[in-house]
Amino acid sequence: MGMYYGNLIIIGGNEDKEGKCEILREVIKKSRKKEGPLIILTAATDYPERVGKEYTRVFKKLGCGDIKVIDIEDRKNAFDAVYRMEIERSSCIFFTGGDQLKITSLIGGTFLFDSLKKAFKEGTLIVGTSAGASCLCSTMIVSGKAEDSPRKCTIKMAPGLDIIKGVLIDQHFAQRGRYGRLFNAVAQNPQIIGIGIDENTALVIEGSSVFRVIGSGAVTIVDGYTIKYTNVSELSSDETLAITDMKLHVLPRGYKYDIKQRKPILKNVSKEEKNETYR
Amino acid sequence: MGMYYGNLIIIGGNEDKEGKCEILREVIKKSRKKEGPLIILTAATDYPERVGKEYTRVFKKLGCGDIKVIDIEDRKNAFDAVYRMEIERSSCIFFTGGDQLKITSLIGGTFLFDSLKKAFKEGTLIVGTSAGASCLCSTMIVSGKAEDSPRKCTIKMAPGLDIIKGVLIDQHFAQRGRYGRLFNAVAQNPQIIGIGIDENTALVIEGSSVFRVIGSGAVTIVDGYTIKYTNVSELSSDETLAITDMKLHVLPRGYKYDIKQRKPILKNVSKEEKNETYR
C-alpha cells in the first residue's frame, strides 16, 4: 500500500504577515479544496489569545471569511466532543508556533488527534509553522544546540504527530544556523530525509510525495543514503560527530523534491512559478 | 609538477588560550621543524599592540622562547628590508584575526610577501586564525550574510594570499551559521573545495595534500564535484540559489582529508589521536 501524503503546507516560521503574504495566501488557496472553517490551533503557544487574534486578523485581511481559533489548555479539552466535530468539518487546521512538546503532550493520543487524522485523510489541509511544522513528523527535533558542530547527545528528539512520514523537519533553519543539528539527526538514521526550512519559506504537498517550495528562502534537504561513514554509534556523549559523503540540496521557490524517490525535480520549473508573487 | 603544500595550520578562530591550548601547542610543536623566531603578524587587527602582547604571553606560557611581533601599519612598512630578513629566518609566521582585506591590501605584492612565500617554500610554518585563516586561500571570502539562505551576489570575494590552493576557507563556521555562504561560493566554481572550520578547531598540513583535524569542533567540507544542477549563473541579484547533489563531510579531531584526491581518510584514525590532548 502506498503512503498517504494528503494536503500539507509546512512553514519554517516567521512567515510574512504584512507584505505580499505569499505563504498565507497559499494556505487560503489550498484550503478551498474542502468546505468548512479554517481552524487556528494555538496549542503550542503560551499566548494563545494574542496569537489567535493575530492570525485571525491576517487571514481575514487576505479574504478568508470562516475562521475559528481552538486553544487546547489541557488534555481534557482535547477529548471535548465539540472540538472533534469542528476539526472533522474543517477545511484547514493551522498549527501556530511555540513549543512542539506542548502540542504533542496536549493532543497526542486524544479524541481531537483522532479527528485531526480523520480530517486529514478526508482532504483537510494541515498547516504548521515553526514548532507547528516540527511536530508534524513521526519523530521531531525538540531541542538541540544550534550554531555548534554536530555533537552526540546534544540533540533531543521525541515522537511527533506522524502526519508526514520519512522526513524530519527543522525550521528557522538558515536564520538560526541549525545545519549541524539536522546533520546529527540524519546521521542517527539515514533512512530519514532531513528537511531544513528557512523563515518565510514553506513546502506545499498536494496528495503526492512531491513537495514544492514557496516563499523567500530555501529548503535544505539532507539525504543520508550516501553516507559512507559515521561514528555516531561509537562516541561518548558530547563528542563531535564525523559524517562523510552526505548529500545536500538547497531548493528555493518553484523547485520541487520527491520524498519517495529522494530526488529534486528540476524540469517544469516555469519562469512564472519561480517568480510567483501575489498581487 | 605537483602542488606545493608546505607546513600550515589553519584555525577557525577563537582558539583556546587558557585551557589545554591544544591548537597553539601544535603550532609550537610544528614550528620546531625549522630554526628561528615565531613571528606574530598583527596586520589584520585594529588592536595590534594588545593582540601581539596577548599571543606573546600565551606562546611564552606554552614554552616558546623566541617570539617576535611584526605589525604592518602601511604598505611602506612591508617593503622594509629588516622585516624581510626576519620573515625569511622565521620558524613560524602567525596571522592573527581581524580583517582579511587589511592583510591582503597591506602586504599583497610587497617585499614582505615575497619573503613570506620564500620562507614557506623553505619550511616555515604558516598559521592563520579567523581572518588570518581566510586570507591564505587563492580566493577568499571577505564578507557575506551569514544565517541566511544562500543568495546570489550577497557574498563578496577577493584575491587572497594564494598560500593554499584549490580550497576556499571560512571560519567561525558552525558558530556563525556560515553554511549558506560557503555553499554559495562553492556553487560558483565547484572546482574549489569549500572548507568551513569551527572555532577552536584547526587543520594541520605537513608537506602533503592531506590535512588532519585538531581541536574541539569540526571541519565541514563542501565538495561541489557532484553538483548536478545550480542556477547560480541565471539568477538576478539577491535571488535564492538552487543547488542539488552537493557532497558534504563533517570531520572532527583525528580525521583526515586529502584535498588532491577530494576524499576523507578514515583508516589509521587511532583512538589516541582522536582523544589527543596535551598535558
Coordinates of C-alpha atoms in Angstrom, one line a residue:
Chain A
M1 CA 0.0 0.0 0.0
G2 CA 1.3 3.5 -0.8
M3 CA 1.9 6.1 1.8
Y4 CA -0.7 8.8 2.3
Y5 CA 0.7 12.3 1.7
G6 CA -2.5 14.4 1.9
N7 CA -2.5 18.2 1.7
L8 CA 0.1 19.9 3.7
I9 CA 1.9 23.2 4.0
I10 CA 4.9 23.2 6.2
I11 CA 6.3 26.6 7.1
G12 CA 9.8 27.4 8.5
G13 CA 8.4 30.1 10.8
N14 CA 8.2 33.9 10.7
E15 CA 6.1 33.9 7.5
D16 CA 5.3 37.3 6.1
K17 CA 2.0 38.7 7.6
E18 CA 2.2 42.3 6.4
G19 CA 3.6 42.3 2.8
K20 CA 2.6 40.1 -0.1
C21 CA 1.8 37.2 2.4
E22 CA 2.7 34.7 -0.3
I23 CA 2.6 31.7 2.1
L24 CA -0.6 32.6 4.0
R25 CA -2.3 33.3 0.7
E26 CA -1.3 29.8 -0.4
V27 CA -2.8 28.4 2.8
I28 CA -6.2 30.0 2.0
K29 CA -6.0 29.0 -1.7
K30 CA -5.2 25.3 -0.9
S31 CA -7.8 25.2 1.9
R32 CA -10.5 25.9 -0.6
K33 CA -10.4 22.3 -1.7
K34 CA -12.8 21.4 1.1
E35 CA -15.7 23.1 2.7
G36 CA -15.5 24.3 6.3
P37 CA -13.7 26.7 8.6
L38 CA -10.0 27.4 8.8
I39 CA -9.1 26.4 12.3
I40 CA -6.2 28.0 14.1
L41 CA -4.8 25.7 16.7
T42 CA -2.8 27.6 19.3
A43 CA -1.9 24.7 21.5
A44 CA 1.9 25.4 21.0
T45 CA 2.0 28.9 22.3
D46 CA 1.9 30.4 25.7
Y47 CA 0.0 33.4 24.3
P48 CA -2.9 31.7 22.6
E49 CA -5.2 34.7 22.7
R50 CA -2.8 37.1 21.2
V51 CA -1.6 34.6 18.5
G52 CA -5.1 33.5 17.7
K53 CA -6.3 37.1 17.2
E54 CA -3.3 38.0 15.1
Y55 CA -3.7 35.1 12.6
T56 CA -7.5 35.7 12.5
R57 CA -6.8 39.4 11.6
V58 CA -4.3 38.4 8.8
F59 CA -6.4 35.6 7.3
K60 CA -9.5 37.9 7.3
K61 CA -7.4 40.6 5.6
L62 CA -6.4 38.0 2.9
G63 CA -10.1 37.2 2.2
C64 CA -10.8 34.2 4.4
G65 CA -14.3 34.5 5.9
D66 CA -14.7 31.4 8.0
I67 CA -12.0 31.3 10.8
K68 CA -12.1 29.6 14.2
V69 CA -9.5 29.6 16.9
I70 CA -9.2 26.5 19.1
D71 CA -7.0 26.6 22.1
I72 CA -6.2 23.4 24.0
E73 CA -5.2 24.2 27.6
D74 CA -5.2 20.7 29.0
R75 CA -5.7 17.2 27.7
K76 CA -9.3 17.1 29.0
N77 CA -10.1 19.8 26.4
A78 CA -8.7 17.6 23.7
F79 CA -11.4 15.0 24.4
D80 CA -14.2 17.5 24.0
A81 CA -16.8 16.3 21.5
V82 CA -17.4 19.9 20.2
Y83 CA -13.8 20.2 19.1
R84 CA -14.0 16.8 17.4
M85 CA -16.8 17.9 15.2
E86 CA -15.2 21.2 14.3
I87 CA -11.9 19.6 13.5
E88 CA -13.5 17.0 11.3
R89 CA -15.5 19.5 9.3
S90 CA -12.7 22.0 8.8
S91 CA -11.1 22.9 5.5
C92 CA -7.8 23.6 7.2
I93 CA -6.0 23.2 10.5
F94 CA -3.3 25.6 11.2
F95 CA -0.7 24.8 13.9
T96 CA 0.9 28.0 15.2
G97 CA 4.4 28.3 16.6
G98 CA 5.5 27.9 20.2
D99 CA 6.7 24.7 21.7
Q100 CA 6.4 21.4 19.8
L101 CA 6.3 19.4 23.0
K102 CA 3.2 21.4 24.2
I103 CA 1.4 20.3 21.0
T104 CA 2.2 16.6 21.3
S105 CA 1.8 16.3 25.0
L106 CA -1.6 18.1 24.9
I107 CA -3.2 16.5 21.9
G108 CA -1.2 13.2 21.3
G109 CA -3.5 10.2 21.9
T110 CA -6.7 12.3 22.3
F111 CA -10.0 12.3 20.5
L112 CA -9.0 15.6 19.0
F113 CA -6.0 14.0 17.4
D114 CA -8.1 11.1 16.1
S115 CA -10.4 13.7 14.5
L116 CA -7.4 15.5 13.0
K117 CA -6.1 12.4 11.4
K118 CA -9.6 11.6 10.1
A119 CA -10.0 15.1 8.6
F120 CA -6.5 14.9 7.1
K121 CA -7.5 11.6 5.3
E122 CA -10.6 13.3 4.1
G123 CA -8.7 16.2 2.5
T124 CA -8.4 18.8 5.2
L125 CA -5.3 20.9 4.6
I126 CA -2.9 20.7 7.6
V127 CA -0.5 23.6 8.1
G128 CA 2.2 24.1 10.6
T129 CA 4.7 26.9 11.2
S130 CA 7.8 26.8 13.3
A131 CA 7.1 24.4 16.2
G132 CA 3.8 23.6 14.4
A133 CA 6.0 22.4 11.5
S134 CA 8.4 20.3 13.5
C135 CA 5.5 18.4 15.3
L136 CA 4.1 17.1 12.0
C137 CA 6.9 14.5 11.6
S138 CA 7.0 10.9 13.0
T139 CA 10.0 11.9 15.1
M140 CA 10.5 15.6 15.9
I141 CA 13.5 17.6 17.0
V142 CA 12.6 19.1 20.3
S143 CA 15.8 21.0 21.0
G144 CA 19.5 20.9 20.2
K145 CA 22.3 23.4 20.4
A146 CA 22.3 25.3 17.1
E147 CA 25.4 27.1 15.9
D148 CA 27.7 24.4 17.1
S149 CA 29.4 21.4 15.5
P150 CA 27.2 18.4 15.4
R151 CA 27.8 16.6 18.7
K152 CA 26.3 13.4 20.0
C153 CA 23.5 13.5 22.6
T154 CA 23.1 17.3 22.4
I155 CA 20.0 16.9 20.2
K156 CA 16.7 15.9 21.8
M157 CA 14.0 14.2 19.8
A158 CA 10.5 13.0 20.7
P159 CA 7.6 11.2 18.9
G160 CA 5.7 13.7 16.7
L161 CA 2.2 13.7 15.3
D162 CA 3.2 11.3 12.5
I163 CA 1.3 13.3 9.8
I164 CA 4.2 13.3 7.4
K165 CA 6.4 10.2 7.3
G166 CA 10.0 9.6 6.3
V167 CA 11.2 13.1 7.0
L168 CA 12.5 15.1 9.9
I169 CA 11.8 18.8 9.7
D170 CA 13.7 21.7 11.3
Q171 CA 12.6 25.3 11.0
H172 CA 14.1 28.8 11.2
F173 CA 16.9 26.9 9.5
A174 CA 19.5 29.2 8.0
Q175 CA 18.5 32.0 10.3
R176 CA 19.3 30.0 13.4
G177 CA 22.2 28.1 11.9
R178 CA 20.6 24.7 12.5
Y179 CA 22.6 22.7 9.9
G180 CA 24.7 20.8 12.4
R181 CA 21.8 19.5 14.4
L182 CA 20.0 18.3 11.3
F183 CA 23.2 16.5 10.1
N184 CA 23.3 14.9 13.5
A185 CA 19.7 13.8 13.4
V186 CA 20.1 12.4 9.9
A187 CA 23.3 10.5 10.7
Q188 CA 21.5 8.7 13.5
N189 CA 19.1 7.2 10.9
P190 CA 19.9 7.9 7.3
Q191 CA 16.6 6.4 6.3
I192 CA 15.0 9.7 7.3
I193 CA 15.3 12.7 5.0
G194 CA 16.3 15.8 6.8
I195 CA 14.4 18.9 5.7
G196 CA 15.6 22.4 7.0
I197 CA 13.1 25.1 6.1
D198 CA 14.1 28.8 6.3
E199 CA 12.0 31.5 7.7
N200 CA 9.2 32.8 5.4
T201 CA 9.6 29.7 3.3
A202 CA 7.3 26.7 3.1
L203 CA 6.8 23.4 1.3
V204 CA 3.5 22.5 -0.3
I205 CA 2.3 18.9 -0.6
E206 CA -0.8 18.0 -2.6
G207 CA -1.6 14.4 -2.3
S208 CA 1.7 13.0 -3.6
S209 CA 5.2 12.5 -2.4
V210 CA 6.4 15.6 -4.2
F211 CA 6.6 19.0 -2.5
R212 CA 7.1 22.4 -4.0
V213 CA 9.0 25.2 -2.3
I214 CA 7.3 28.7 -1.9
G215 CA 8.5 31.8 0.0
S216 CA 11.6 33.9 0.0
G217 CA 14.2 31.5 1.5
A218 CA 15.4 28.0 0.7
V219 CA 14.6 24.4 1.8
T220 CA 17.8 22.4 2.6
I221 CA 17.5 18.7 2.1
V222 CA 19.9 16.4 3.8
D223 CA 20.0 12.9 2.3
G224 CA 21.9 10.4 4.4
Y225 CA 21.6 7.5 1.9
T226 CA 25.0 8.2 0.5
I227 CA 26.8 8.4 3.9
K228 CA 29.8 6.1 3.8
Y229 CA 31.0 6.6 7.3
T230 CA 29.7 8.0 10.6
N231 CA 30.9 7.5 14.2
V232 CA 27.5 8.3 15.6
S233 CA 27.2 4.9 17.3
E234 CA 30.7 4.8 18.8
L235 CA 31.0 8.1 20.5
S236 CA 30.6 9.0 24.1
S237 CA 28.3 11.9 24.9
D238 CA 29.2 15.4 23.6
E239 CA 31.9 14.3 21.3
T240 CA 31.9 15.8 17.8
L241 CA 30.3 13.7 15.1
A242 CA 32.1 12.5 12.0
I243 CA 30.0 12.1 8.8
T244 CA 31.2 11.6 5.3
D245 CA 29.6 11.7 1.9
M246 CA 26.3 13.2 2.9
K247 CA 24.2 14.6 0.1
L248 CA 22.7 18.1 0.2
H249 CA 20.2 20.0 -1.9
V250 CA 19.3 23.7 -1.5
L251 CA 16.0 24.5 -3.2
P252 CA 14.3 27.9 -3.4
R253 CA 10.8 28.9 -4.6
G254 CA 9.4 26.9 -7.5
Y255 CA 11.7 23.9 -7.2
K256 CA 10.3 20.5 -6.3
Y257 CA 11.5 17.4 -4.4
D258 CA 10.2 13.9 -4.4
I259 CA 10.4 12.5 -0.9
K260 CA 9.7 8.9 -2.1
Q261 CA 12.2 9.0 -4.9
R262 CA 14.7 11.1 -2.8
K263 CA 15.2 13.3 -5.8
P264 CA 14.9 17.0 -6.7
I265 CA 12.7 17.7 -9.7
L266 CA 14.2 20.4 -11.9
K267 CA 12.1 20.1 -15.1
N268 CA 8.9 22.0 -15.3
V269 CA 10.1 24.9 -13.2
S270 CA 8.4 27.6 -15.1
K271 CA 9.8 31.2 -15.0
E272 CA 6.5 32.4 -13.7
E273 CA 6.3 29.9 -10.9
K274 CA 9.8 30.8 -9.7
N275 CA 8.8 34.5 -9.5
E276 CA 5.3 33.8 -8.2
T277 CA 4.1 36.7 -6.2
Y278 CA 0.5 37.6 -5.4
R279 CA -0.6 41.0 -6.3
Chain B
M1 CA 54.7 19.3 -11.4
G2 CA 53.0 18.7 -8.1
M3 CA 51.5 21.3 -6.0
Y4 CA 53.4 22.6 -3.0
Y5 CA 51.5 22.2 0.2
G6 CA 54.2 23.1 2.8
N7 CA 53.5 23.4 6.5
L8 CA 50.3 25.0 7.5
I9 CA 47.9 25.2 10.5
I10 CA 44.7 26.9 9.6
I11 CA 42.5 27.8 12.6
G12 CA 38.7 28.6 12.7
G13 CA 39.2 31.4 15.2
N14 CA 38.7 31.7 18.9
E15 CA 41.3 29.0 19.7
D16 CA 41.7 28.1 23.4
K17 CA 44.3 30.3 25.1
E18 CA 43.7 29.4 28.7
G19 CA 42.9 25.7 28.9
K20 CA 44.8 22.8 27.3
C21 CA 45.7 25.1 24.4
E22 CA 45.7 22.1 22.0
I23 CA 46.0 24.1 18.9
L24 CA 48.6 26.7 20.0
R25 CA 50.7 23.9 21.4
E26 CA 50.5 22.2 18.0
V27 CA 51.7 25.5 16.5
I28 CA 54.8 25.5 18.7
K29 CA 55.4 21.8 18.1
K30 CA 55.2 22.1 14.3
S31 CA 57.3 25.3 14.2
R32 CA 60.2 23.4 15.7
K33 CA 60.9 21.9 12.3
K34 CA 62.9 25.0 11.5
E35 CA 65.2 27.3 13.4
G36 CA 64.2 30.9 14.0
P37 CA 61.6 33.0 15.8
L38 CA 57.9 32.6 15.8
I39 CA 56.6 35.8 14.3
I40 CA 53.2 37.1 15.2
L41 CA 51.8 39.2 12.3
T42 CA 49.1 41.5 13.5
A43 CA 48.3 43.2 10.2
A44 CA 44.7 42.1 10.3
T45 CA 43.7 43.7 13.6
D46 CA 42.9 47.2 14.6
Y47 CA 44.5 46.5 18.0
P48 CA 47.9 45.2 17.0
E49 CA 49.6 46.0 20.3
R50 CA 47.0 44.3 22.5
V51 CA 46.7 41.3 20.2
G52 CA 50.5 41.0 19.8
K53 CA 51.0 41.1 23.6
E54 CA 48.3 38.6 24.2
Y55 CA 49.7 36.0 21.8
T56 CA 53.3 36.6 23.1
R57 CA 52.0 35.9 26.6
V58 CA 50.3 32.7 25.6
F59 CA 53.1 31.3 23.5
K60 CA 55.6 32.1 26.2
K61 CA 53.4 30.3 28.7
L62 CA 53.4 27.3 26.4
G63 CA 57.2 27.2 26.3
C64 CA 58.2 29.1 23.2
G65 CA 61.2 31.3 23.9
D66 CA 61.8 33.1 20.6
I67 CA 58.8 35.3 19.7
K68 CA 58.6 38.5 17.6
V69 CA 55.6 40.7 16.8
I70 CA 55.5 42.4 13.5
D71 CA 52.9 45.0 12.8
I72 CA 52.4 46.3 9.4
E73 CA 50.7 49.7 9.5
D74 CA 51.1 50.8 5.9
R75 CA 52.4 49.3 2.7
K76 CA 55.7 51.2 3.1
N77 CA 56.4 49.0 6.2
A78 CA 56.0 45.9 4.1
F79 CA 58.9 46.9 1.9
D80 CA 61.3 47.3 4.9
A81 CA 64.4 45.2 4.5
V82 CA 64.6 44.4 8.2
Y83 CA 61.2 42.6 8.1
R84 CA 62.3 40.7 5.0
M85 CA 65.2 39.1 6.8
E86 CA 63.2 38.4 10.0
I87 CA 60.4 36.7 7.9
E88 CA 62.8 34.6 5.9
R89 CA 64.6 33.4 9.0
S90 CA 61.4 32.6 11.0
S91 CA 60.3 29.2 12.1
C92 CA 56.6 30.2 12.0
I93 CA 54.5 33.1 10.8
F94 CA 51.2 33.5 12.7
F95 CA 48.5 35.6 11.1
T96 CA 46.1 36.9 13.8
G97 CA 42.4 37.6 13.3
G98 CA 40.9 40.9 12.3
D99 CA 40.0 41.9 8.7
Q100 CA 41.3 39.7 5.9
L101 CA 41.2 42.7 3.5
K102 CA 43.6 44.5 5.8
I103 CA 46.1 41.7 5.4
T104 CA 45.9 41.4 1.7
S105 CA 45.8 45.2 1.0
L106 CA 48.7 45.8 3.3
I107 CA 51.1 43.0 2.3
G108 CA 49.9 41.7 -1.1
G109 CA 52.6 42.5 -3.8
T110 CA 55.2 43.7 -1.2
F111 CA 58.7 42.5 -0.4
L112 CA 57.4 41.2 2.9
F113 CA 55.0 38.9 1.0
D114 CA 57.8 37.7 -1.3
S115 CA 59.8 36.8 1.8
L116 CA 56.9 35.1 3.3
K117 CA 56.5 32.9 0.2
K118 CA 60.2 32.1 0.2
A119 CA 60.1 31.2 3.9
F120 CA 57.1 29.0 3.3
K121 CA 58.9 27.1 0.5
E122 CA 61.9 26.6 2.8
G123 CA 59.8 25.0 5.5
T124 CA 58.5 27.9 7.7
L125 CA 55.2 27.0 9.2
I126 CA 52.4 29.4 8.3
V127 CA 49.5 29.7 10.7
G128 CA 46.3 31.8 10.3
T129 CA 43.4 32.2 12.6
S130 CA 40.0 33.7 11.7
A131 CA 40.7 36.4 9.1
G132 CA 44.2 35.1 9.1
A133 CA 42.9 31.7 8.0
S134 CA 40.6 33.1 5.2
C135 CA 43.4 35.1 3.7
L136 CA 45.6 32.1 3.0
C137 CA 43.4 30.9 0.0
S138 CA 43.7 31.9 -3.6
T139 CA 40.3 33.5 -3.4
M140 CA 39.0 34.5 -0.1
I141 CA 35.5 35.2 1.3
V142 CA 35.6 38.8 2.5
S143 CA 32.0 39.1 3.7
G144 CA 28.7 37.6 3.2
K145 CA 25.5 37.5 5.1
A146 CA 25.5 34.5 7.4
E147 CA 22.4 32.9 8.8
D148 CA 20.6 33.4 5.6
S149 CA 19.7 31.2 2.7
P150 CA 22.4 31.2 0.0
R151 CA 21.7 34.1 -2.3
K152 CA 23.5 35.4 -5.3
C153 CA 25.6 38.5 -5.1
T154 CA 25.4 38.7 -1.3
I155 CA 28.8 37.1 -0.9
K156 CA 31.9 39.2 -1.5
M157 CA 35.2 37.6 -2.5
A158 CA 38.7 38.9 -3.2
P159 CA 42.1 37.6 -4.2
G160 CA 43.8 36.0 -1.2
L161 CA 47.5 35.3 -0.4
D162 CA 47.4 32.1 -2.5
I163 CA 49.3 30.1 0.1
I164 CA 46.9 27.2 -0.1
K165 CA 45.4 26.3 -3.5
G166 CA 42.2 24.7 -4.6
V167 CA 40.3 25.4 -1.4
L168 CA 38.2 28.2 0.0
I169 CA 38.2 28.6 3.8
D170 CA 35.5 30.0 6.0
Q171 CA 36.0 30.3 9.8
H172 CA 33.8 30.6 12.9
F173 CA 31.8 28.2 10.8
A174 CA 29.1 26.5 12.9
Q175 CA 29.2 29.3 15.5
R176 CA 28.2 31.9 13.0
G177 CA 26.0 29.7 10.8
R178 CA 28.1 30.3 7.6
Y179 CA 26.9 27.2 5.7
G180 CA 24.9 29.1 3.2
R181 CA 27.6 31.4 2.2
L182 CA 30.1 28.5 1.7
F183 CA 27.5 26.6 -0.4
N184 CA 27.1 29.8 -2.5
A185 CA 30.9 30.2 -3.0
V186 CA 31.3 26.5 -4.0
A187 CA 28.4 26.6 -6.4
Q188 CA 30.1 29.5 -8.2
N189 CA 33.0 27.2 -9.0
P190 CA 32.8 23.6 -7.9
Q191 CA 36.4 23.1 -8.8
I192 CA 37.2 24.7 -5.4
I193 CA 36.7 22.7 -2.2
G194 CA 34.9 24.6 0.5
I195 CA 36.3 24.2 4.0
G196 CA 34.4 25.5 7.0
I197 CA 36.4 25.5 10.2
D198 CA 34.6 25.8 13.5
E199 CA 36.0 27.9 16.4
N200 CA 38.8 26.3 18.4
T201 CA 39.4 23.8 15.6
A202 CA 42.1 23.7 13.0
L203 CA 43.6 21.7 10.1
V204 CA 47.2 20.7 10.1
I205 CA 49.0 20.3 6.8
E206 CA 52.6 18.8 6.7
G207 CA 54.0 18.9 3.2
S208 CA 51.3 16.9 1.5
S209 CA 47.7 17.4 0.3
V210 CA 46.4 15.6 3.4
F211 CA 45.2 17.6 6.3
R212 CA 44.4 16.4 9.8
V213 CA 41.7 18.0 12.1
I214 CA 42.6 19.1 15.6
G215 CA 40.6 21.0 18.3
S216 CA 37.2 20.7 19.8
G217 CA 34.9 21.3 16.8
A218 CA 34.5 20.0 13.3
V219 CA 35.7 20.8 9.8
T220 CA 32.9 20.8 7.3
I221 CA 34.0 20.0 3.7
V222 CA 31.7 21.1 0.8
D223 CA 32.6 19.2 -2.4
G224 CA 30.8 20.6 -5.4
Y225 CA 32.1 18.0 -7.9
T226 CA 28.8 16.1 -7.5
I227 CA 26.6 19.1 -8.1
K228 CA 24.1 18.2 -10.8
Y229 CA 22.3 21.5 -11.1
T230 CA 22.7 25.0 -9.9
N231 CA 21.0 28.2 -11.0
V232 CA 23.9 30.4 -9.9
S233 CA 24.6 31.7 -13.4
E234 CA 21.0 32.5 -14.2
L235 CA 19.7 34.5 -11.3
S236 CA 19.4 38.1 -10.8
S237 CA 20.9 39.7 -7.7
D238 CA 19.7 38.6 -4.3
E239 CA 17.6 35.7 -5.5
T240 CA 17.9 32.4 -3.6
L241 CA 20.3 29.9 -5.0
A242 CA 19.3 26.4 -6.1
I243 CA 22.0 23.7 -5.7
T244 CA 21.5 19.9 -5.9
D245 CA 23.6 16.9 -5.1
M246 CA 26.3 18.7 -3.2
K247 CA 28.6 16.4 -1.2
L248 CA 29.3 17.1 2.5
H249 CA 31.7 15.7 5.1
V250 CA 31.9 16.7 8.7
L251 CA 35.2 15.7 10.3
P252 CA 36.2 16.2 13.9
R253 CA 39.6 15.8 15.7
G254 CA 41.8 13.0 14.3
Y255 CA 40.1 12.6 11.0
K256 CA 42.0 13.4 7.8
Y257 CA 41.1 14.6 4.3
D258 CA 43.0 14.5 1.1
I259 CA 42.5 17.8 -0.8
K260 CA 44.0 16.4 -4.0
Q261 CA 42.0 13.2 -4.0
R262 CA 38.9 15.0 -2.6
K263 CA 38.4 12.2 -0.1
P264 CA 38.2 11.8 3.6
I265 CA 40.7 9.3 5.1
L266 CA 39.2 7.1 7.7
K267 CA 41.7 4.4 8.2
N268 CA 44.5 4.9 10.6
V269 CA 42.5 7.0 13.0
S270 CA 43.9 5.8 16.2
K271 CA 42.0 6.0 19.4
E272 CA 44.8 8.1 20.9
E273 CA 44.9 10.5 18.1
K274 CA 41.2 11.2 18.3
N275 CA 41.5 11.9 22.0
E276 CA 44.8 13.7 21.7
T277 CA 45.2 16.2 24.5
Y278 CA 48.4 17.8 25.7
R279 CA 49.2 17.5 29.3

